[in-house]
mmCIF file of N, CA, C and O in Angstrom:
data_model
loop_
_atom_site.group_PDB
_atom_site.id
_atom_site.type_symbol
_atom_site.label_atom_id
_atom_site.label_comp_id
_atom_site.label_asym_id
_atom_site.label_seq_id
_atom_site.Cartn_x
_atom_site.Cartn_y
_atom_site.Cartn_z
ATOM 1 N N UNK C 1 138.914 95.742 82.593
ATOM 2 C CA UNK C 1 139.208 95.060 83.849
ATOM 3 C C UNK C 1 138.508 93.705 83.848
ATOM 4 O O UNK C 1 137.319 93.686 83.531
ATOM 5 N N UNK C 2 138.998 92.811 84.104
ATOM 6 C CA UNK C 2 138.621 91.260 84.614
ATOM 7 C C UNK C 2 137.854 91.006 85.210
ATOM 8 O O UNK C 2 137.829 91.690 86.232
ATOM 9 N N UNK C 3 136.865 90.082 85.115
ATOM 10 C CA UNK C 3 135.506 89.663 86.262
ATOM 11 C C UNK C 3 136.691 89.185 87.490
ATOM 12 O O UNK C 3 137.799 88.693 87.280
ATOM 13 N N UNK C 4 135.949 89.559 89.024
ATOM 14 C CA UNK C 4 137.269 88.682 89.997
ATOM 15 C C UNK C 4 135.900 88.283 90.412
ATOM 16 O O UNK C 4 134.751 88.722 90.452
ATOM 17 N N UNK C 5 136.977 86.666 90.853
ATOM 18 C CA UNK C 5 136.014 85.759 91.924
ATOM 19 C C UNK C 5 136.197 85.861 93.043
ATOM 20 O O UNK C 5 137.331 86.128 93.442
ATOM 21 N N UNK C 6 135.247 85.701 93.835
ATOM 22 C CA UNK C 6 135.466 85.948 95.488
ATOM 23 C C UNK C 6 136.879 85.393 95.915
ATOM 24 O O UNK C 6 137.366 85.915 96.918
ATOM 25 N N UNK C 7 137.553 84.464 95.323
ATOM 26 C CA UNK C 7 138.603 84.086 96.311
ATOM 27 C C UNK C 7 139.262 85.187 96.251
ATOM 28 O O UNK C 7 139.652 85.476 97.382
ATOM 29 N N UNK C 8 139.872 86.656 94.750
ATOM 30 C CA UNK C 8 140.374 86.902 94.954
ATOM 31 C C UNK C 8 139.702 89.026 94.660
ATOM 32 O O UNK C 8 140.004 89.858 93.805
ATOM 33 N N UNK C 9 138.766 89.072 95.860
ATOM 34 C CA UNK C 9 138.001 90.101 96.085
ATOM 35 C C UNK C 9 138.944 91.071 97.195
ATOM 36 O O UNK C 9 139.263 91.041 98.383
ATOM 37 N N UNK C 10 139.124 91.790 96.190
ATOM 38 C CA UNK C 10 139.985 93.269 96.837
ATOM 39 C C UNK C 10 139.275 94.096 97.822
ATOM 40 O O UNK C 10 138.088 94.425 97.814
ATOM 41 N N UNK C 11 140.635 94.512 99.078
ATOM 42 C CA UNK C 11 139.772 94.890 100.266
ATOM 43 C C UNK C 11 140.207 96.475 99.810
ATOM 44 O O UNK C 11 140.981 96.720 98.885
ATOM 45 N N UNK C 12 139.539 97.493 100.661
ATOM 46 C CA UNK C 12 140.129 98.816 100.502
ATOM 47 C C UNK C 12 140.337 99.329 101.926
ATOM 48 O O UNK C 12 139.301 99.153 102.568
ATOM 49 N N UNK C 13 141.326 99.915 102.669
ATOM 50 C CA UNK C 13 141.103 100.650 103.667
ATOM 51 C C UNK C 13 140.259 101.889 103.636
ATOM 52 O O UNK C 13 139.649 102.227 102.622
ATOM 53 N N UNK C 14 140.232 102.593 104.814
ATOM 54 C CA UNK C 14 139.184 103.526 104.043
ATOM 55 C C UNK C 14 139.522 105.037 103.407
ATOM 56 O O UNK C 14 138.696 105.852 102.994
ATOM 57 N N UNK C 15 140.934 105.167 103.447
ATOM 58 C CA UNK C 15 141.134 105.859 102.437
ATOM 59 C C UNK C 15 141.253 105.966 101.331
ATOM 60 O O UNK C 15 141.326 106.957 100.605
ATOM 61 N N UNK C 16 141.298 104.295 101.033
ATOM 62 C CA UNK C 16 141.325 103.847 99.362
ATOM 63 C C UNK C 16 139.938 103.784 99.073
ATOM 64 O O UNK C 16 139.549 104.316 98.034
ATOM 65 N N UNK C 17 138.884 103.050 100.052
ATOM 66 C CA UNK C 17 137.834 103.796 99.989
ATOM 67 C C UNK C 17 136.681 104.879 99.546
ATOM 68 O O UNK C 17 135.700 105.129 98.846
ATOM 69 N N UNK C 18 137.445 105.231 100.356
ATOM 70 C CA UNK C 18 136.902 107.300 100.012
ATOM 71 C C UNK C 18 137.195 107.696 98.982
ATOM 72 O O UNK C 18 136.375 108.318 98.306
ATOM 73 N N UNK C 19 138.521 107.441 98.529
ATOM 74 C CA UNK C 19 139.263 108.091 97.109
ATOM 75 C C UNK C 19 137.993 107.400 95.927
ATOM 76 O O UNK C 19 137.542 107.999 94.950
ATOM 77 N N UNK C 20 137.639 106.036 96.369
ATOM 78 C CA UNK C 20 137.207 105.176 94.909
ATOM 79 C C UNK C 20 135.871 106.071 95.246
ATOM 80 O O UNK C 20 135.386 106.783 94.367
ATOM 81 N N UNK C 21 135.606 106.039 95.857
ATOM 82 C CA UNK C 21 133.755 106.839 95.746
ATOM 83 C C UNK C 21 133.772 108.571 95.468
ATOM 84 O O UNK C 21 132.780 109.034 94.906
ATOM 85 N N UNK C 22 134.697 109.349 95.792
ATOM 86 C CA UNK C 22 134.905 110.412 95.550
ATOM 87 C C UNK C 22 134.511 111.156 96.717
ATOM 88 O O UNK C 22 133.885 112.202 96.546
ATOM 89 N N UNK C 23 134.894 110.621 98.306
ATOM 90 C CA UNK C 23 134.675 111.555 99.612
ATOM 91 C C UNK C 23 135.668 111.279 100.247
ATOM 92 O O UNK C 23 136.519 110.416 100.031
ATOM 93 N N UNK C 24 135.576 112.041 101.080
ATOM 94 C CA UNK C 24 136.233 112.419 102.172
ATOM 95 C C UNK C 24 136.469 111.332 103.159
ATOM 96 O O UNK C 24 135.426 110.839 103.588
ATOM 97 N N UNK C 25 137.713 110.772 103.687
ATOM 98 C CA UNK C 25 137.760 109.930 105.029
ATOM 99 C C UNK C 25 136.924 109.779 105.611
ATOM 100 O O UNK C 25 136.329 108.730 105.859
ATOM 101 N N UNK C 26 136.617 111.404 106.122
ATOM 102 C CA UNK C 26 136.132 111.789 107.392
ATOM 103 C C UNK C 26 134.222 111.038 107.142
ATOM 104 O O UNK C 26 133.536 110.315 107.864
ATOM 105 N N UNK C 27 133.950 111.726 105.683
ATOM 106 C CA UNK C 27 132.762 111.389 105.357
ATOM 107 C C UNK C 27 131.975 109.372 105.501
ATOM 108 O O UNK C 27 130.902 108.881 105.854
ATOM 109 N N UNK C 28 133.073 108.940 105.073
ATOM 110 C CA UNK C 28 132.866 107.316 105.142
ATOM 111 C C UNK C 28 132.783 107.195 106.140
ATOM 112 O O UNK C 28 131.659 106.798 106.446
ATOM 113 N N UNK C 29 133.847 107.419 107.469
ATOM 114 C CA UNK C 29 134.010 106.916 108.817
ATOM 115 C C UNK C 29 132.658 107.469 109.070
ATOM 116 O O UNK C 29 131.822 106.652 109.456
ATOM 117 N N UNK C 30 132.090 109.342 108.853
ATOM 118 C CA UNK C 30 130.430 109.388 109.679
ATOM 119 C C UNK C 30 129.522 108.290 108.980
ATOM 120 O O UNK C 30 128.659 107.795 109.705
ATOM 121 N N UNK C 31 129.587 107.916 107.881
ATOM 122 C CA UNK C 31 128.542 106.675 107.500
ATOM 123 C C UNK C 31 128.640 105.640 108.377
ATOM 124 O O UNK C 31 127.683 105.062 108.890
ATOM 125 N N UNK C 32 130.024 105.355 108.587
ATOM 126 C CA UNK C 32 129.956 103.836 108.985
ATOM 127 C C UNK C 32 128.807 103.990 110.544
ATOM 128 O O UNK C 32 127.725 103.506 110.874
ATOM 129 N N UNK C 33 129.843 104.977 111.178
ATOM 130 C CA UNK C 33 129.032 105.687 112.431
ATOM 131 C C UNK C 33 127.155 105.513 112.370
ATOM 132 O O UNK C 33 126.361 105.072 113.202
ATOM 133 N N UNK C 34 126.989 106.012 111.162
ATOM 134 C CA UNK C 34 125.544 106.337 111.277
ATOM 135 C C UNK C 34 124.643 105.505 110.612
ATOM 136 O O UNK C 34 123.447 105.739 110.445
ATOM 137 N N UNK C 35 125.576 104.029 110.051
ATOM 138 C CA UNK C 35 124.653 103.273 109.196
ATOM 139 C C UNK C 35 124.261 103.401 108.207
ATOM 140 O O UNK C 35 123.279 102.859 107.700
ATOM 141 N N UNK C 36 125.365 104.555 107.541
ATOM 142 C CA UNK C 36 124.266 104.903 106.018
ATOM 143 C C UNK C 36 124.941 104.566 104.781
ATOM 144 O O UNK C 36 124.518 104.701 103.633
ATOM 145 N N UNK C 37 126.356 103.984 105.291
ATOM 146 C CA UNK C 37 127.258 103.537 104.496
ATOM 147 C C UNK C 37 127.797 102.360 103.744
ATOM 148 O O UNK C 37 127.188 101.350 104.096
ATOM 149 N N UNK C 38 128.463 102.177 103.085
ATOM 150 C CA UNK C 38 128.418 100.478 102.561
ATOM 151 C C UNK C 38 129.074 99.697 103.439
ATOM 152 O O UNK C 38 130.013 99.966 104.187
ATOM 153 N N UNK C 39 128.279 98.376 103.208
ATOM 154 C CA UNK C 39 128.909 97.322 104.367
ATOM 155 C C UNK C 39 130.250 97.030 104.309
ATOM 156 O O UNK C 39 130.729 96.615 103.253
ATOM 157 N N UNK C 40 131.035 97.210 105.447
ATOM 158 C CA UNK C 40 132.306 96.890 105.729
ATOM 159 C C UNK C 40 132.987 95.610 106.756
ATOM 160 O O UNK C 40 132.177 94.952 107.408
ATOM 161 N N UNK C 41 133.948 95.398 106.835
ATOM 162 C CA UNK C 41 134.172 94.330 107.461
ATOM 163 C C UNK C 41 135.607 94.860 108.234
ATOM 164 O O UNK C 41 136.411 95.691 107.812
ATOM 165 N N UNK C 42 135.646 93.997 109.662
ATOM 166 C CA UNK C 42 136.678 94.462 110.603
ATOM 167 C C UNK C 42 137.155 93.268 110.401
ATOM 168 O O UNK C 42 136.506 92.228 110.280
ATOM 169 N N UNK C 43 138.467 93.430 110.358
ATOM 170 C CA UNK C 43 139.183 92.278 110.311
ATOM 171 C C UNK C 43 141.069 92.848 111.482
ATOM 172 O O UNK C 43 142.101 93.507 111.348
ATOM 173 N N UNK C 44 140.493 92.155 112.286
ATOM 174 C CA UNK C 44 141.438 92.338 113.645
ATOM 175 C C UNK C 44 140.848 93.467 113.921
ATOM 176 O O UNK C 44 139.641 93.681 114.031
ATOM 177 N N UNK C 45 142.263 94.621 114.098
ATOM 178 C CA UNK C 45 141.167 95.866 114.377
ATOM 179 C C UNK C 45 140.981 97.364 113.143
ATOM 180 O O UNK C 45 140.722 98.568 113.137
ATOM 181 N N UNK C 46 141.331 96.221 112.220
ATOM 182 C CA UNK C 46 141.256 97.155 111.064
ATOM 183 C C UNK C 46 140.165 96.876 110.172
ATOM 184 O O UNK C 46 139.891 95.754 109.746
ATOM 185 N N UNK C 47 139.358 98.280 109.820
ATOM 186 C CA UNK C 47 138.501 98.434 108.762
ATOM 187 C C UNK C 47 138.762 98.422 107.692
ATOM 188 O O UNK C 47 139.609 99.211 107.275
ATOM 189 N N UNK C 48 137.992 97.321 106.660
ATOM 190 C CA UNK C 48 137.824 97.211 105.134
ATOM 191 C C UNK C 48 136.935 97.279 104.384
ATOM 192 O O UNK C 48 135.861 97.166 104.976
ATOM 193 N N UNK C 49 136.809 97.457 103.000
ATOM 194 C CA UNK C 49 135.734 97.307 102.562
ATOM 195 C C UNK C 49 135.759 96.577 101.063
ATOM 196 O O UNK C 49 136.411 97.117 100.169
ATOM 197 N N UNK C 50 135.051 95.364 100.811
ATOM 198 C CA UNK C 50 135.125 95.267 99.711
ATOM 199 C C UNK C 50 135.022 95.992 97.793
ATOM 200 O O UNK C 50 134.250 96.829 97.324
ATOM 201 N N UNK C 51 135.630 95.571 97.440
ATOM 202 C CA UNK C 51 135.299 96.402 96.214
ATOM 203 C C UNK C 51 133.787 96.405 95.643
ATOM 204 O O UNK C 51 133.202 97.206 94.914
ATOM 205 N N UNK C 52 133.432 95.348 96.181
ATOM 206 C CA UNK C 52 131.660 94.583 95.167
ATOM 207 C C UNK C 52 130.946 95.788 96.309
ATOM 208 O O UNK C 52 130.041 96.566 96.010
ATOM 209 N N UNK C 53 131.468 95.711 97.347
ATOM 210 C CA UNK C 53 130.542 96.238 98.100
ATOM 211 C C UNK C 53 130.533 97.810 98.140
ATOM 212 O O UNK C 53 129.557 98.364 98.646
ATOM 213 N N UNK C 54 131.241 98.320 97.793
ATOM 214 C CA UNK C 54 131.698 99.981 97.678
ATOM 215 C C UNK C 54 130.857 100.219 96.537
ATOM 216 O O UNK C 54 130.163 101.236 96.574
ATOM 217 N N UNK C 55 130.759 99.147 95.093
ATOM 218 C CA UNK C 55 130.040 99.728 93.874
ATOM 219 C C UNK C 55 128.729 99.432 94.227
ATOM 220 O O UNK C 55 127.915 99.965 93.472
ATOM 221 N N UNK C 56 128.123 98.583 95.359
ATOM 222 C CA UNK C 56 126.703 98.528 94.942
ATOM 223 C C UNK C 56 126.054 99.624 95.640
ATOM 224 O O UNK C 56 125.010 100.235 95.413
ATOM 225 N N UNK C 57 127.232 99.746 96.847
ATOM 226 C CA UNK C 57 126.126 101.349 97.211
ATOM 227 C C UNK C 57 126.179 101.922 96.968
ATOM 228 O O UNK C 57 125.273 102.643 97.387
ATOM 229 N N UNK C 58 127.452 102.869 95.681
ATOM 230 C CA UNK C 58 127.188 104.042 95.175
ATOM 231 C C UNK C 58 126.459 103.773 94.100
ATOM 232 O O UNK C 58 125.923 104.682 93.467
ATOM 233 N N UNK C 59 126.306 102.055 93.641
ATOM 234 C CA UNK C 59 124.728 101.602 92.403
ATOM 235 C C UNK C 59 123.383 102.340 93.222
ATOM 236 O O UNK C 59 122.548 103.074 92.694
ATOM 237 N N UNK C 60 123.434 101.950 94.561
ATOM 238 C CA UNK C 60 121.968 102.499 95.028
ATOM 239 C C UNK C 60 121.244 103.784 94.675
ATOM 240 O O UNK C 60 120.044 104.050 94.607
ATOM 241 N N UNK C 61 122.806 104.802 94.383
ATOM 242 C CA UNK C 61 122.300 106.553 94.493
ATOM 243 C C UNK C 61 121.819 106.597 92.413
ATOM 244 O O UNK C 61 121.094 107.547 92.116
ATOM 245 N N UNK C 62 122.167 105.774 91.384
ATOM 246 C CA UNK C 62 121.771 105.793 90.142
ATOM 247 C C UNK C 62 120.421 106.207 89.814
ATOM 248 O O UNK C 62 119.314 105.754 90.105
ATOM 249 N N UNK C 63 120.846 107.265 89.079
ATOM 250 C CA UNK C 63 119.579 107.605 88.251
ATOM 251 C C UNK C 63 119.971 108.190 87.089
ATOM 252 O O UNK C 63 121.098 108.605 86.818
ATOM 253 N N UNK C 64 118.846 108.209 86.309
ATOM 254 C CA UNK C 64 118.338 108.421 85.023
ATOM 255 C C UNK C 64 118.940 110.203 85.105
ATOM 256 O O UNK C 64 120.043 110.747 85.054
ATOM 257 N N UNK C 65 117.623 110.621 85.245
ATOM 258 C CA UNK C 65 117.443 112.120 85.436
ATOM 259 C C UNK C 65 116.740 112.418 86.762
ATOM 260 O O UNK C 65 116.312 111.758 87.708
ATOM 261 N N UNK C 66 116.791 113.329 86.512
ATOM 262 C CA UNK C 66 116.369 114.127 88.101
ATOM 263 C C UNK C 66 114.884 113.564 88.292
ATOM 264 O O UNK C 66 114.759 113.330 89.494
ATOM 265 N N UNK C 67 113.873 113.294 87.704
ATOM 266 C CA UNK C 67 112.737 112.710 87.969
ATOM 267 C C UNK C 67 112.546 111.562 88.568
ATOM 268 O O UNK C 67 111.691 111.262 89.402
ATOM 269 N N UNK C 68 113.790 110.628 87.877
ATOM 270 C CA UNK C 68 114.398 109.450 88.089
ATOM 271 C C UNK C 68 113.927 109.122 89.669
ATOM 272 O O UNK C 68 114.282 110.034 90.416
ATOM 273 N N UNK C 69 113.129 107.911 90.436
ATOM 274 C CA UNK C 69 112.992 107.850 91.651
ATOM 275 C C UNK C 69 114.283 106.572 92.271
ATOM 276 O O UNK C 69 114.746 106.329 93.386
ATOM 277 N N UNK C 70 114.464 106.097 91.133
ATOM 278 C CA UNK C 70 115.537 105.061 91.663
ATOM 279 C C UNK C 70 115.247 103.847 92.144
ATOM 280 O O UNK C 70 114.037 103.760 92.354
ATOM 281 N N UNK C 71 115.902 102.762 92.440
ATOM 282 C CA UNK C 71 115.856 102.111 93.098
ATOM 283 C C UNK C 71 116.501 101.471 94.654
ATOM 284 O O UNK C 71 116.725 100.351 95.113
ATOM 285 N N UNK C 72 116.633 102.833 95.104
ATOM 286 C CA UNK C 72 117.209 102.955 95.938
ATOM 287 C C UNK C 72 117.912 104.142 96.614
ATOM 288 O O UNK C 72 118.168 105.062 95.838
ATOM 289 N N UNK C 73 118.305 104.332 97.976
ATOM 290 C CA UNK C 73 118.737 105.493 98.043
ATOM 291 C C UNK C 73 119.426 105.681 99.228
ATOM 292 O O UNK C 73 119.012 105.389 100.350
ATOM 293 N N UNK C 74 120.909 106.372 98.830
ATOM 294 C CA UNK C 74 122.379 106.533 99.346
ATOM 295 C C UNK C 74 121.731 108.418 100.253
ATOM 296 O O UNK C 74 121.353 109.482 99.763
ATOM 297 N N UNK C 75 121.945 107.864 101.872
ATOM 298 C CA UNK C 75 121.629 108.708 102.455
ATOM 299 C C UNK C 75 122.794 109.429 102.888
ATOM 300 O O UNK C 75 123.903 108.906 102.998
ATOM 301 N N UNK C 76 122.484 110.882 103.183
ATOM 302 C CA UNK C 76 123.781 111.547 103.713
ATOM 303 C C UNK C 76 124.230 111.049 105.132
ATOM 304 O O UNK C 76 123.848 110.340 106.063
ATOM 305 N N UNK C 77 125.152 111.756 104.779
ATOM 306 C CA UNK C 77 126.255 111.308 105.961
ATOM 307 C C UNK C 77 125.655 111.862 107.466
ATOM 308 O O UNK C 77 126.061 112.924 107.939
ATOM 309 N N UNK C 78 124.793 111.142 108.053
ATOM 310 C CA UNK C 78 124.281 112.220 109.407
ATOM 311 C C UNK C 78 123.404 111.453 109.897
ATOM 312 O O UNK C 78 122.980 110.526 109.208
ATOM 313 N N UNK C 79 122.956 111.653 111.130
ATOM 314 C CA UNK C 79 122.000 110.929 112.174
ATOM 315 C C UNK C 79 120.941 110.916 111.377
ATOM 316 O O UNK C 79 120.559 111.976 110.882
ATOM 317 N N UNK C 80 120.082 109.348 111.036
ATOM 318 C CA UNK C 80 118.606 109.561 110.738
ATOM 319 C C UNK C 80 117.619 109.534 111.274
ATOM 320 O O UNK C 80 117.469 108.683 112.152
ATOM 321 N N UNK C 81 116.868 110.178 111.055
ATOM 322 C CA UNK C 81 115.458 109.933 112.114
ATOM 323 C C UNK C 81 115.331 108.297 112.085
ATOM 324 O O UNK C 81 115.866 107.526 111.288
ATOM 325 N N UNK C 82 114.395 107.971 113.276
ATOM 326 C CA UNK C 82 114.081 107.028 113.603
ATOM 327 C C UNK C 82 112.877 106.524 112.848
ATOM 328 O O UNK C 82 112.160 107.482 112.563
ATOM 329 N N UNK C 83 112.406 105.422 112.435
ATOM 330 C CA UNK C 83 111.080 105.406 112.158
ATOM 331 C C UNK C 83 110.051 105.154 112.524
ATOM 332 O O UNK C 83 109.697 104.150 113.142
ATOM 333 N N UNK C 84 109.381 106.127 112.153
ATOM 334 C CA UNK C 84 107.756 106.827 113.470
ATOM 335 C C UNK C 84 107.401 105.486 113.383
ATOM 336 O O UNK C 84 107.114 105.106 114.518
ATOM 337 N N UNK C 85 107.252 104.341 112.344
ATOM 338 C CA UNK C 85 106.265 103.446 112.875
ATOM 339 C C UNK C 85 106.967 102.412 113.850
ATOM 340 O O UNK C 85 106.383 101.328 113.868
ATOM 341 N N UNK C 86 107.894 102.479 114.525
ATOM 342 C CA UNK C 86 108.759 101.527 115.079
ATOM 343 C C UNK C 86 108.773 101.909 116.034
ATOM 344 O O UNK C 86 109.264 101.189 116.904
ATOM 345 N N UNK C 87 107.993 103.892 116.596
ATOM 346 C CA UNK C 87 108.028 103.792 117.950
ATOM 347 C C UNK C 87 106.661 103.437 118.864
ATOM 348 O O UNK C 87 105.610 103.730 118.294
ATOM 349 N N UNK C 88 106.550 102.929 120.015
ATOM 350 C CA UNK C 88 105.441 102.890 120.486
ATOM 351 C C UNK C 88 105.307 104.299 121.305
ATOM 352 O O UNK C 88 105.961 105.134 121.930
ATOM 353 N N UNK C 89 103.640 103.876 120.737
ATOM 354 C CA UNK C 89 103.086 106.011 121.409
ATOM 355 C C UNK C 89 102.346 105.447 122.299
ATOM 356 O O UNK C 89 101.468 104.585 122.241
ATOM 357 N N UNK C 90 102.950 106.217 123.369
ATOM 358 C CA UNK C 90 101.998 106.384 124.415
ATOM 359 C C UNK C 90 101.239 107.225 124.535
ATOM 360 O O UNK C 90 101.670 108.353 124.295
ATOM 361 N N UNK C 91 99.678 107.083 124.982
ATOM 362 C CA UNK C 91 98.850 108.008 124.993
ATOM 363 C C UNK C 91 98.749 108.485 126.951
ATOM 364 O O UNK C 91 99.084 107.932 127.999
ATOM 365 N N UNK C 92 98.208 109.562 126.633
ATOM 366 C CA UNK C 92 98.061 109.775 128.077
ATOM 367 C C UNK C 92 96.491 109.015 128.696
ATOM 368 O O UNK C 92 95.515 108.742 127.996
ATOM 369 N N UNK C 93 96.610 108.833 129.952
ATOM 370 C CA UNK C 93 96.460 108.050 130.687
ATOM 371 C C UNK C 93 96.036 106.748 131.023
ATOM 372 O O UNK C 93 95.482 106.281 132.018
ATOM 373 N N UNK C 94 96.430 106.273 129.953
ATOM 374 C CA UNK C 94 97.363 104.649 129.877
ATOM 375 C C UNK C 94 98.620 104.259 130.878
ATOM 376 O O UNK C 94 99.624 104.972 130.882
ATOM 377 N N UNK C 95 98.512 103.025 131.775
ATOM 378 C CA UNK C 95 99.770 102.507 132.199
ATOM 379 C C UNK C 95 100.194 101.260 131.942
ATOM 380 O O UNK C 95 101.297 100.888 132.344
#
């Protein structure tokens, strides 16, 4: 396959999508939902996704072997916790 240049960077809906990564519709649409998915773009009122952009996030989940820590990491499809250091704690009896 051919290097492509951005002018002529292939969009996918998201069933072409899903098919290229190996999930489910349903599975991409809960990413998009939950932020855990590759960046997409709305264009009118339809969802796309680039091709560059579909391979670098399934690049994120790469590893070696199972020891392998990666450089990065492709979260499941589902609500994530928040992160503890981003919330402010209130202590009791403080106002």
């Amino acid at each position: 396959m051919s290097a492509r240049s951005d002018s002529t960077a292939r969009y996918l809906r998201t069933p072409e999508a899903a098919r290229f990564l190996g999930l489910s519709g349903r599975t991409l649409e809960k990413h998009r939902t939950y932020g855990t998915g590759p960046v997409y773009r709305k264009l009118g009122g339809r969802i796309v996704y680039a091709f560059d952009d579909l391979q670098a996030w399934a690049d994120r989940g790469a590893r070696q072997s199972t020891t392998d820590p990666g450089h990065g990491v492709v979260h499941p499809a589902k609500r994530q916790a928040p992160n503890a250091s981003a919330i402010p704690v209130r202590r009791g009896g403080e106002s």
